């Protein structure tokens, strides 16, 4: 008699839509029906859960330690399944609110069921997901067709399956058959064109509630892009066969699907909504430094959007952890930034949640701590081998000590070369820089090449300092790379001027050699590069730095982001024909200006934020006005009497050095025009009256002054739109 009653109760529940008939029959054999009276306590706080129950009548309440009602459970609601599957204790009391009847399954019976049906645990987990996401599922299915009726939704739900993607996992590849439609329940994915190829590019991101592949159901075309997760992502999906079957019986719904699809294409809905970020913060530091960082971080990120914070104290039960996914999605739907923070390395459950659900993860530690990976850190990150390193960012705290960063490459390499930032100390200024990076509001400075005219960039640097506009990342080509490197070293303007006066004394362009490979020998050039580089590696600079050079062996750009600073600026400034190429790893590296004199595109690709760029390569238009080809005597008299004072046939004649310098700038002129458009603020510093080889101290100081006065006004206006 009871088995018939159990069968009847099972059929009236949601179980038939999840479990096949074979499993349902087995459930009917092993489940029990229990009756409860009002005020009965089914579970108490701290009890280890030994059974799963589904209410078939009556009501129960979840009650916290303060006797406050958390949630009321009614018919077809269930309790204890998550805890049963995870073998955990309860953090609440379950009290009968009115006389109730429940269908129950204990731990031993579940184990027996699992023995006969190995996939039953996964299917029971589907029950939990369906209950948790039921409103979202209904909403998502209605999004496919706004006028789809309840019956059609129920038909589609019967064949719904769940798909879980781990971080950086491929859902399907471009060119795969379009045999199913997916709806994102939680997490985020990227749509990528030409994935894994040299011309790969990101089409957009898709978030909770977005639909993937509904077009393929109608057009029967192959997948147009690769879909890849950016964090733990759960999706529901149904097959083309199910879709065709349901729509065949409901032509009205099919028309609704078509209209909804057209509207989404019309309004470009496929790019997804606003990208709200979940930011994980894991500290290896002491409590004082951790709290200091968190205080500055939470205070200042609010300037970029609404913020919410969760730590392990808010999540104090395994049941909460199990339901964490829905909690995250509900919060982030109404919040720009959700911060998951922790400074307790022993709580590995909480750490795993941070890793799974965060878009960006900040790891805070000091230089001594990070020289090796602790056992706790190794446990949390699994040696960093299975984590998308793009989402990780290492913050190296130097605690205000005078020592410069060192061994950063080693610290990064043992952590799979994750991105790293140096903090001179945990100050509001340093923390703001990290926030700008996280929120894509980084202030980047790009300096173009131009020989000696590059000194004018220092005027821009002076103006930015005066207006307190920070530089979060910097890059430059040729002369721009030399100035950029000095700024990245953390030198003041006075220190940079003093350093460049020492470089000018070397008279690099006066060391002529036999003109076979180049006009100029490399000895003084390398001495100058090493003088500027100060025996530092790029990874150890206070400000992230890059410099492009041209690789003559393959006609491609070589971007220096690591290794000795001197090699980067030596290569980026090696004018072909003038300076000996820098030979490294069987490559001949010359001036980056040959291919990219103003590398804004590189900055934009690596740090998408606010980019200020400056150029100083423009020449005075009438500086060369030849009326004939000068002869050797004429050139001698030109040098003797200066600018045609003796010979009126021509004015100034450029030297071969100046001609090649100019050629290197002109060769990338078209790309420079495109890069100017990619800049948020472009400054063309007016030093056209100075020569490309004018390496005199007096000329340097004059160009700095010109660059400063020109930049100041432009920057004052630009600063009004910056969040600093």
XYZ file of C-alpha atoms in Angstrom:
724
model
C 0.000 0.000 0.000
C 2.745 2.430 0.984
C 4.733 1.802 -2.218
C 1.688 2.827 -4.269
C 1.391 5.994 -2.192
C 5.110 6.687 -2.610
C 4.775 6.199 -6.373
C 1.888 8.635 -6.428
C 3.891 11.230 -4.471
C 6.931 10.792 -6.703
C 4.863 11.265 -9.875
C 3.347 14.494 -8.518
C 6.832 15.917 -7.770
C 9.594 17.255 -10.024
C 11.541 13.991 -9.812
C 10.143 12.467 -13.065
C 11.583 15.381 -15.052
C 15.020 14.640 -13.648
C 15.272 10.877 -13.132
C 14.512 8.036 -15.513
C 11.867 5.411 -14.800
C 14.354 2.805 -13.660
C 15.671 5.106 -10.899
C 12.158 6.238 -9.961
C 11.101 2.630 -9.465
C 14.103 2.014 -7.242
C 13.322 5.184 -5.247
C 9.766 3.965 -4.653
C 11.201 0.808 -3.123
C 13.628 2.449 -0.712
C 11.948 5.750 0.218
C 9.820 6.101 3.347
C 6.903 8.336 4.316
C 7.130 10.062 7.690
C 4.532 12.189 9.449
C 5.424 15.126 11.690
C 3.455 17.206 14.190
C 3.562 20.955 14.653
C 6.690 22.149 16.544
C 8.550 18.872 15.928
C 12.295 19.487 15.385
C 13.475 17.397 12.437
C 17.069 18.681 12.506
C 18.950 20.694 15.124
C 21.991 22.923 14.714
C 25.159 20.831 14.594
C 23.388 17.616 13.602
C 25.025 15.599 10.854
C 22.457 15.153 8.130
C 21.605 11.506 7.470
C 18.564 11.816 5.239
C 16.961 13.821 2.473
C 13.305 14.796 2.757
C 10.761 16.280 0.370
C 7.591 17.739 1.847
C 4.396 16.369 0.374
C 2.103 18.361 2.690
C 2.340 20.913 5.471
C 5.083 23.470 6.176
C 8.486 23.608 7.900
C 10.752 26.504 8.895
C 14.521 26.995 8.860
C 15.393 28.751 12.127
C 18.749 30.322 13.027
C 20.470 30.454 16.432
C 18.438 33.535 17.400
C 15.183 31.679 16.716
C 14.652 33.867 13.669
C 12.902 32.317 10.677
C 15.167 32.137 7.624
C 12.908 30.389 5.138
C 9.603 28.514 5.002
C 9.394 25.192 3.159
C 6.150 23.962 1.599
C 4.836 21.200 -0.643
C 7.481 19.788 -3.036
C 10.232 21.721 -1.248
C 13.139 19.608 -0.084
C 15.803 19.811 2.567
C 19.080 18.124 3.405
C 20.069 16.865 -0.046
C 23.100 19.152 -0.368
C 24.259 18.279 3.138
C 23.631 14.569 2.540
C 25.723 14.606 -0.620
C 28.512 16.613 1.049
C 28.371 14.710 4.393
C 28.075 17.949 6.383
C 26.372 19.301 9.508
C 23.505 21.774 9.674
C 23.762 25.333 10.832
C 20.016 25.712 11.322
C 17.090 24.092 13.064
C 14.353 22.574 10.898
C 11.064 23.006 12.774
C 7.615 21.818 11.697
C 5.348 24.845 11.298
C 2.147 22.866 10.621
C 1.460 19.132 10.538
C 3.535 17.747 7.693
C 4.220 14.636 5.650
C 7.573 14.011 3.983
C 9.109 11.561 1.559
C 12.506 10.576 2.995
C 15.707 8.920 1.738
C 18.521 8.098 4.180
C 22.287 7.932 3.603
C 22.540 4.132 3.413
C 19.702 3.933 0.893
C 21.332 6.659 -1.212
C 24.590 4.673 -1.223
C 22.656 1.577 -2.323
C 20.962 3.546 -5.092
C 24.309 4.909 -6.232
C 25.735 1.382 -6.436
C 23.001 0.356 -8.881
C 22.893 3.702 -10.722
C 26.305 5.447 -10.664
C 24.921 8.638 -12.263
C 22.156 9.119 -9.700
C 24.239 11.510 -7.575
C 24.712 13.836 -10.556
C 20.997 13.706 -11.282
C 20.146 14.526 -7.674
C 22.492 17.478 -7.910
C 20.418 18.523 -10.912
C 17.417 18.623 -8.597
C 19.241 21.100 -6.372
C 20.222 23.256 -9.323
C 16.731 23.259 -10.770
C 15.266 24.309 -7.435
C 17.883 27.000 -6.945
C 17.671 28.354 -10.482
C 14.035 27.666 -11.287
C 13.045 31.372 -11.607
C 16.122 32.034 -13.753
C 15.364 29.009 -15.942
C 11.801 30.202 -16.565
C 13.022 33.717 -17.298
C 15.741 32.476 -19.672
C 13.344 30.230 -21.606
C 10.956 33.156 -21.973
C 13.841 35.186 -23.352
C 14.097 32.730 -26.247
C 10.509 33.665 -27.108
C 8.610 36.299 -25.121
C 5.186 34.867 -25.883
C 6.139 31.252 -25.243
C 3.428 29.616 -23.108
C 3.828 27.732 -19.826
C 3.127 24.372 -21.446
C 5.929 24.848 -23.974
C 8.307 25.903 -21.191
C 7.470 22.764 -19.256
C 8.058 20.640 -22.359
C 11.488 22.196 -22.857
C 12.330 21.825 -19.153
C 11.726 18.079 -19.289
C 14.741 17.644 -21.550
C 16.987 20.232 -19.884
C 20.509 19.116 -19.052
C 23.159 20.828 -16.996
C 26.661 21.620 -18.126
C 29.433 22.806 -15.825
C 32.526 24.503 -17.244
C 35.623 24.947 -15.160
C 37.736 28.056 -15.534
C 39.123 28.405 -19.128
C 37.196 25.377 -20.429
C 35.903 25.257 -24.009
C 32.144 24.752 -24.447
C 32.441 24.274 -28.210
C 34.759 25.333 -31.005
C 34.188 27.464 -34.062
C 33.018 25.194 -36.874
C 31.387 22.592 -34.588
C 27.813 21.492 -35.445
C 25.093 23.710 -33.961
C 23.216 20.856 -32.301
C 22.076 22.469 -29.029
C 21.091 25.738 -27.370
C 22.667 26.912 -24.097
C 21.580 29.410 -21.458
C 24.080 30.709 -18.888
C 22.829 30.237 -15.332
C 25.954 31.523 -13.625
C 29.464 32.551 -14.550
C 30.799 34.168 -17.711
C 32.084 33.042 -21.120
C 33.955 34.643 -24.007
C 33.067 34.397 -27.685
C 36.378 34.112 -29.563
C 36.995 34.227 -33.315
C 39.930 32.241 -34.747
C 40.755 30.781 -31.332
C 44.349 29.582 -31.022
C 45.446 31.299 -34.227
C 47.655 34.321 -34.752
C 44.674 36.494 -35.747
C 42.560 35.492 -32.706
C 40.284 38.208 -31.371
C 37.541 38.573 -28.770
C 34.029 39.123 -30.080
C 32.493 39.791 -26.659
C 31.501 38.333 -23.316
C 28.271 36.615 -22.285
C 26.913 36.586 -18.762
C 24.124 35.154 -16.659
C 20.881 34.846 -18.635
C 22.520 35.146 -22.062
C 21.619 32.616 -24.755
C 24.189 30.740 -26.835
C 23.413 28.911 -30.042
C 19.698 29.634 -30.570
C 20.441 30.832 -34.103
C 21.905 27.438 -35.012
C 18.633 25.761 -34.054
C 16.877 27.623 -36.872
C 19.614 28.132 -39.482
C 21.384 24.768 -38.945
C 24.697 26.565 -39.451
C 27.940 25.585 -37.768
C 29.219 27.433 -34.712
C 30.471 30.877 -35.719
C 32.848 31.283 -32.754
C 34.584 29.391 -29.963
C 32.961 29.715 -26.533
C 35.357 29.632 -23.576
C 34.605 30.134 -19.875
C 36.428 32.788 -17.842
C 35.467 31.246 -14.483
C 33.303 28.441 -13.116
C 30.203 28.553 -15.297
C 26.964 26.574 -15.242
C 24.643 26.322 -18.208
C 21.428 24.569 -19.085
C 20.903 23.254 -22.569
C 18.486 21.352 -24.741
C 19.072 19.553 -28.025
C 17.983 20.529 -31.517
C 15.804 17.394 -31.547
C 13.929 18.546 -28.442
C 13.557 22.040 -29.853
C 12.226 20.769 -33.193
C 9.794 18.416 -31.456
C 8.395 21.092 -29.148
C 8.163 23.741 -31.873
C 6.509 21.320 -34.294
C 3.587 21.086 -31.896
C 3.564 24.831 -31.233
C 4.025 26.963 -34.387
C 3.146 30.122 -32.468
C 6.116 29.566 -30.163
C 8.369 29.062 -33.191
C 7.315 32.459 -34.568
C 8.043 33.958 -31.181
C 11.519 32.407 -31.205
C 12.210 33.894 -34.641
C 11.080 37.390 -33.613
C 13.101 37.302 -30.400
C 16.196 36.194 -32.314
C 15.828 39.010 -34.855
C 15.436 41.583 -32.077
C 18.570 40.383 -30.299
C 20.553 40.602 -33.521
C 19.110 44.046 -34.199
C 20.200 45.424 -30.861
C 23.468 43.485 -30.737
C 22.425 41.693 -27.581
C 24.964 38.938 -28.245
C 27.727 41.016 -26.704
C 26.232 40.470 -23.290
C 25.408 42.935 -20.600
C 27.533 45.059 -18.329
C 30.528 43.229 -17.025
C 30.229 43.323 -13.274
C 33.293 41.919 -11.574
C 33.825 39.448 -8.777
C 37.211 40.259 -7.224
C 38.931 37.755 -4.967
C 41.539 38.961 -2.462
C 43.810 36.387 -0.856
C 46.400 37.740 1.551
C 49.586 35.993 2.618
C 50.518 39.055 4.696
C 50.139 39.696 8.404
C 46.785 40.862 9.755
C 47.828 44.527 10.058
C 48.965 44.857 6.431
C 46.008 42.817 5.204
C 43.470 45.012 6.952
C 45.255 48.158 5.794
C 45.091 46.997 2.171
C 41.447 45.947 2.423
C 40.476 49.264 3.999
C 42.093 51.260 1.186
C 40.740 48.902 -1.459
C 37.101 48.866 -0.344
C 37.138 52.627 0.264
C 38.432 53.568 -3.189
C 36.857 51.019 -5.505
C 33.491 52.567 -4.651
C 34.467 55.524 -6.852
C 34.114 53.215 -9.878
C 30.762 51.634 -8.994
C 28.628 49.972 -6.345
C 30.420 47.460 -4.130
C 29.567 44.524 -1.904
C 31.879 42.451 0.287
C 31.781 38.834 1.454
C 34.363 37.034 3.589
C 34.566 33.626 5.248
C 32.782 35.003 8.307
C 29.665 35.527 6.190
C 29.827 31.957 4.885
C 29.945 29.716 7.915
C 28.335 26.449 6.849
C 28.859 23.896 4.138
C 25.250 24.372 3.084
C 26.001 28.037 2.408
C 29.065 27.030 0.449
C 27.009 24.623 -1.591
C 24.483 27.351 -2.392
C 27.221 29.928 -2.850
C 26.760 30.068 -6.596
C 23.234 31.411 -6.484
C 24.241 33.862 -3.738
C 27.034 35.271 -5.895
C 24.859 35.617 -8.967
C 22.090 37.368 -7.056
C 24.482 39.884 -5.510
C 26.502 40.634 -8.638
C 23.347 41.210 -10.688
C 22.793 44.381 -8.634
C 26.401 45.301 -7.898
C 29.326 46.516 -10.029
C 31.982 44.932 -7.822
C 31.680 41.997 -5.450
C 34.754 41.478 -3.269
C 35.513 38.038 -1.840
C 38.210 38.469 0.754
C 40.216 36.195 2.999
C 43.298 36.248 5.168
C 42.885 32.783 6.624
C 44.978 30.371 4.561
C 43.711 27.383 6.481
C 40.155 27.787 5.170
C 40.712 25.934 1.901
C 36.964 25.536 1.215
C 36.543 29.277 1.145
C 39.683 29.696 -0.998
C 38.354 27.240 -3.554
C 35.197 29.334 -3.842
C 37.257 32.455 -4.444
C 39.229 30.702 -7.188
C 36.101 29.330 -8.851
C 33.926 32.411 -8.845
C 36.299 35.369 -9.160
C 36.983 37.253 -12.376
C 40.169 38.717 -10.888
C 42.183 37.375 -7.967
C 44.660 39.561 -6.068
C 47.371 37.772 -4.090
C 49.041 40.051 -1.531
C 52.403 39.195 0.020
C 55.805 40.680 0.797
C 58.970 39.990 -1.174
C 60.464 37.601 1.418
C 57.244 35.585 1.729
C 56.952 35.168 -2.008
C 60.468 33.866 -2.674
C 59.028 30.389 -2.131
C 55.533 28.913 -2.263
C 54.267 27.936 1.172
C 52.431 24.645 1.682
C 49.178 26.573 2.303
C 49.597 28.574 -0.896
C 50.501 25.402 -2.813
C 47.319 23.717 -1.585
C 45.143 26.665 -2.537
C 46.506 27.170 -6.040
C 47.564 23.597 -6.872
C 50.981 24.852 -7.987
C 49.222 27.350 -10.304
C 49.210 24.807 -13.116
C 45.467 24.536 -13.646
C 44.509 28.177 -13.181
C 44.025 30.820 -15.861
C 46.966 33.065 -15.009
C 45.335 36.043 -16.741
C 42.877 36.331 -13.861
C 45.637 36.302 -11.213
C 47.604 39.335 -10.096
C 50.465 39.234 -7.606
C 50.901 42.294 -5.380
C 54.410 42.438 -3.948
C 54.528 44.636 -0.857
C 57.924 46.212 -0.100
C 56.661 47.738 3.154
C 58.243 51.140 2.585
C 61.763 49.725 2.701
C 64.510 51.458 0.722
C 65.493 48.301 -1.154
C 64.539 48.157 -4.808
C 62.601 45.146 -6.113
C 64.646 42.111 -7.032
C 64.208 38.496 -8.166
C 60.713 39.275 -9.412
C 61.200 36.952 -12.358
C 61.865 34.057 -9.978
C 58.815 34.956 -7.859
C 56.638 35.010 -11.002
C 58.114 31.896 -12.637
C 57.290 29.572 -9.726
C 53.716 30.860 -10.026
C 53.385 30.179 -13.743
C 54.436 33.749 -14.678
C 51.356 35.539 -13.375
C 51.196 39.337 -13.669
C 52.883 41.181 -10.817
C 52.793 44.719 -9.419
C 55.179 46.274 -6.919
C 53.846 48.280 -3.988
C 56.420 50.573 -2.378
C 54.198 50.230 0.639
C 50.524 49.627 1.309
C 49.482 53.214 0.708
C 46.306 54.675 -0.699
C 48.255 55.777 -3.788
C 49.527 52.276 -4.540
C 46.158 50.624 -3.866
C 44.396 53.106 -6.165
C 46.756 52.038 -8.959
C 45.752 48.399 -8.481
C 42.062 49.354 -8.508
C 42.507 51.246 -11.791
C 44.103 48.162 -13.274
C 41.278 45.883 -12.102
C 38.542 48.207 -13.373
C 40.184 48.911 -16.756
C 40.869 52.519 -15.788
C 44.649 52.222 -15.935
C 46.486 55.428 -16.878
C 49.075 54.470 -19.471
C 51.739 56.695 -21.002
C 53.180 55.972 -24.474
C 56.242 57.888 -25.717
C 57.207 57.965 -29.369
C 60.667 57.985 -30.920
C 62.391 61.074 -32.254
C 66.075 61.058 -31.411
C 67.218 63.907 -29.178
C 63.756 65.452 -29.423
C 62.656 62.738 -26.993
C 63.875 64.991 -24.170
C 60.600 66.900 -24.634
C 58.777 63.882 -23.141
C 60.296 64.892 -19.817
C 58.285 68.121 -19.991
C 55.124 66.011 -20.211
C 56.358 63.976 -17.224
C 56.914 67.201 -15.263
C 53.382 68.418 -16.059
C 51.820 65.091 -15.024
C 53.676 65.205 -11.707
C 52.582 68.777 -11.076
C 48.928 67.923 -11.782
C 49.240 64.685 -9.764
C 48.220 62.521 -12.704
C 49.693 59.073 -11.940
C 51.414 56.801 -14.441
C 50.311 53.202 -13.940
C 52.127 51.681 -16.908
C 54.534 53.114 -19.471
C 55.987 52.136 -22.823
C 57.955 53.762 -25.582
C 59.898 53.317 -28.780
C 63.507 54.316 -29.453
C 64.148 57.612 -27.627
C 60.728 57.177 -26.011
C 61.852 53.839 -24.551
C 64.871 55.515 -22.909
C 62.738 58.165 -21.229
C 60.033 55.622 -20.339
C 62.590 53.317 -18.693
C 63.882 56.128 -16.492
C 60.352 56.991 -15.372
C 59.606 53.303 -14.706
C 62.736 53.137 -12.544
C 60.970 55.556 -10.202
C 63.450 58.413 -10.783
C 62.474 62.017 -10.147
C 62.738 64.607 -12.917
C 65.920 66.040 -11.422
C 67.476 62.566 -11.228
C 66.547 61.876 -14.857
C 68.040 65.192 -16.045
C 71.261 64.460 -14.161
C 71.398 60.948 -15.658
C 70.859 62.238 -19.194
C 73.580 64.852 -18.797
C 75.936 61.965 -18.014
C 74.711 60.126 -21.113
C 75.176 63.231 -23.292
C 78.806 63.431 -22.209
C 79.438 60.055 -23.861
C 78.876 61.678 -27.300
C 77.436 58.419 -28.627
C 76.980 59.676 -32.173
C 80.600 60.811 -32.448
C 82.086 57.320 -32.185
C 82.413 56.665 -35.916
C 83.501 53.313 -37.198
C 84.156 51.629 -40.520
C 80.786 51.954 -42.317
C 80.174 48.291 -43.093
C 77.420 47.358 -40.594
C 76.817 50.852 -39.247
C 78.233 54.375 -39.099
C 78.497 54.340 -35.306
C 80.318 51.829 -33.107
C 78.320 50.100 -30.391
C 80.676 50.562 -27.406
C 79.414 53.980 -26.239
C 75.822 53.098 -27.164
C 75.874 50.045 -24.917
C 77.629 51.985 -22.154
C 74.846 54.595 -22.289
C 72.128 51.897 -22.267
C 73.669 50.230 -19.227
C 74.054 53.607 -17.511
C 70.314 54.229 -17.938
C 69.275 50.632 -17.159
C 71.095 50.668 -13.800
C 71.604 46.891 -13.909
C 67.860 46.364 -13.368
C 65.446 43.919 -14.947
C 62.144 45.087 -16.398
C 60.260 42.824 -13.959
C 61.893 44.727 -11.067
C 60.741 48.194 -12.148
C 58.279 50.088 -9.967
C 56.072 50.820 -12.977
C 55.257 48.156 -15.615
C 57.261 48.945 -18.760
C 57.557 47.733 -22.338
C 59.593 48.677 -25.399
C 59.232 47.397 -28.969
C 62.163 46.644 -31.254
C 62.239 45.468 -34.869
C 63.526 41.943 -35.440
C 65.238 41.974 -38.831
C 65.377 38.164 -38.952
C 61.599 37.798 -39.275
C 60.432 41.385 -39.961
C 58.291 41.394 -36.798
C 58.125 43.429 -33.626
C 59.885 42.100 -30.578
C 58.237 43.491 -27.444
C 60.499 43.674 -24.397
C 58.523 43.085 -21.191
C 61.168 41.181 -19.262
C 64.931 40.860 -19.035
C 67.579 43.568 -18.605
C 66.382 47.130 -19.083
C 69.528 48.067 -20.990
C 68.877 45.397 -23.634
C 65.360 46.729 -24.206
C 66.431 50.343 -24.774
C 69.592 49.298 -26.657
C 67.467 47.281 -29.102
C 64.564 49.725 -29.374
C 66.920 52.624 -30.183
C 69.335 50.889 -32.563
C 68.816 52.964 -35.723
C 69.498 50.708 -38.729
C 72.514 51.919 -40.662
C 73.549 54.256 -37.855
C 73.897 51.930 -34.869
C 75.002 48.293 -34.815
C 71.971 46.003 -34.317
C 71.639 44.298 -30.959
C 72.185 40.590 -31.558
C 70.224 38.325 -29.200
C 69.173 34.679 -29.603
C 70.126 34.671 -33.306
C 68.014 37.781 -33.904
C 69.212 41.137 -35.168
C 67.221 43.791 -33.295
C 66.978 47.405 -34.446
C 64.916 50.522 -33.783
C 61.262 49.802 -32.973
C 60.296 52.949 -34.885
C 60.860 51.090 -38.155
C 57.581 49.244 -37.560
C 55.868 51.111 -34.697
C 57.068 54.529 -33.581
C 54.120 55.224 -31.261
C 53.070 51.859 -29.739
C 49.615 52.829 -28.456
C 48.147 49.643 -29.958
C 50.456 47.545 -27.779
C 49.431 49.501 -24.690
C 45.744 49.190 -25.634
C 46.023 45.424 -26.031
C 47.796 44.904 -22.714
C 46.217 47.604 -20.532
C 42.863 48.798 -21.786
C 42.278 52.064 -19.967
C 43.175 55.739 -20.338
C 46.128 56.208 -22.682
C 48.123 59.410 -23.028
C 50.576 59.398 -25.934
C 53.129 61.941 -27.072
C 55.206 62.408 -30.196
C 58.079 64.769 -30.863
C 59.360 63.649 -34.272
C 57.957 66.494 -36.372
C 60.618 68.613 -38.166
C 60.597 72.227 -39.252
C 59.030 72.041 -42.720
C 61.481 74.372 -44.488
C 64.653 73.249 -42.761
C 65.894 71.663 -45.961
C 65.602 73.833 -49.075
C 68.070 72.610 -51.619
C 68.523 74.476 -54.919
C 71.013 71.996 -56.149
C 73.037 68.996 -55.117
C 75.787 70.123 -52.766
C 79.361 69.169 -53.628
C 82.100 68.247 -51.181
C 83.471 71.782 -51.032
C 79.980 73.123 -50.468
C 79.444 70.759 -47.573
C 82.756 71.836 -46.070
C 81.807 75.495 -46.341
C 78.357 74.668 -44.914
C 79.944 73.233 -41.817
C 82.503 76.065 -41.623
C 80.124 79.015 -42.029
C 76.863 77.411 -40.819
C 73.635 77.151 -42.801
C 74.673 78.559 -46.088
C 76.142 81.765 -44.752
C 78.877 81.447 -47.368
C 77.139 79.499 -50.106
C 73.633 80.817 -50.917
C 72.671 77.866 -53.140
C 71.144 75.919 -50.296
C 70.180 76.251 -46.706
C 70.670 73.447 -44.180
C 71.733 69.990 -45.463
C 70.810 67.075 -43.191
C 73.461 64.558 -42.285
C 73.124 60.849 -43.118
C 72.416 60.206 -39.435
C 69.515 62.652 -39.491
C 68.209 61.225 -42.750
C 68.132 57.669 -41.395
C 66.550 58.885 -38.144
C 63.860 60.602 -40.172
C 63.385 57.507 -42.334
C 62.784 55.296 -39.311
C 59.994 57.628 -38.191
C 58.410 57.996 -41.627
C 58.380 54.227 -42.262
C 55.700 53.668 -39.586
C 53.790 56.875 -40.293
C 50.557 55.133 -41.350
C 50.462 53.004 -38.178
C 51.219 56.090 -36.104
C 48.118 57.784 -37.502
C 46.033 54.780 -36.446
C 47.641 54.724 -33.013
C 46.858 58.392 -32.475
C 43.171 57.485 -32.875
C 43.587 54.796 -30.189
C 44.857 57.390 -27.706
C 42.556 59.100 -25.218
C 44.863 62.120 -25.323
C 47.529 62.702 -27.976
C 50.190 65.381 -27.614
C 52.441 66.450 -30.471
C 55.154 68.307 -28.605
C 56.281 71.420 -30.579
C 60.048 70.915 -30.758
C 60.304 70.961 -34.558
C 63.046 73.607 -34.417
C 65.421 71.187 -32.718
C 67.416 68.521 -34.511
C 67.134 64.771 -34.142
C 70.784 64.658 -33.027
C 70.745 67.744 -30.815
C 72.153 66.030 -27.719
C 73.344 69.171 -25.905
C 72.438 69.864 -22.280
C 71.118 73.328 -23.128
C 68.907 71.938 -25.908
C 67.628 69.212 -23.568
C 66.571 71.742 -20.922
C 64.883 73.961 -23.520
C 62.932 71.017 -24.960
C 61.840 69.945 -21.474
C 60.505 73.447 -20.877
C 58.652 73.478 -24.215
C 57.126 70.058 -23.544
C 56.059 71.136 -20.051
C 54.317 74.362 -21.121
C 52.547 72.665 -24.024
C 51.391 69.643 -21.988
C 50.209 71.505 -18.891
C 47.189 73.141 -20.489
C 46.135 69.974 -22.337
C 46.437 67.819 -19.234
C 44.476 70.219 -17.023
C 41.448 69.763 -19.263
C 41.949 66.007 -19.640
C 42.242 65.439 -15.891
C 38.618 66.544 -15.407
C 37.443 63.239 -16.925
C 39.771 60.998 -14.928
C 38.964 59.050 -11.777
C 42.281 59.024 -9.909
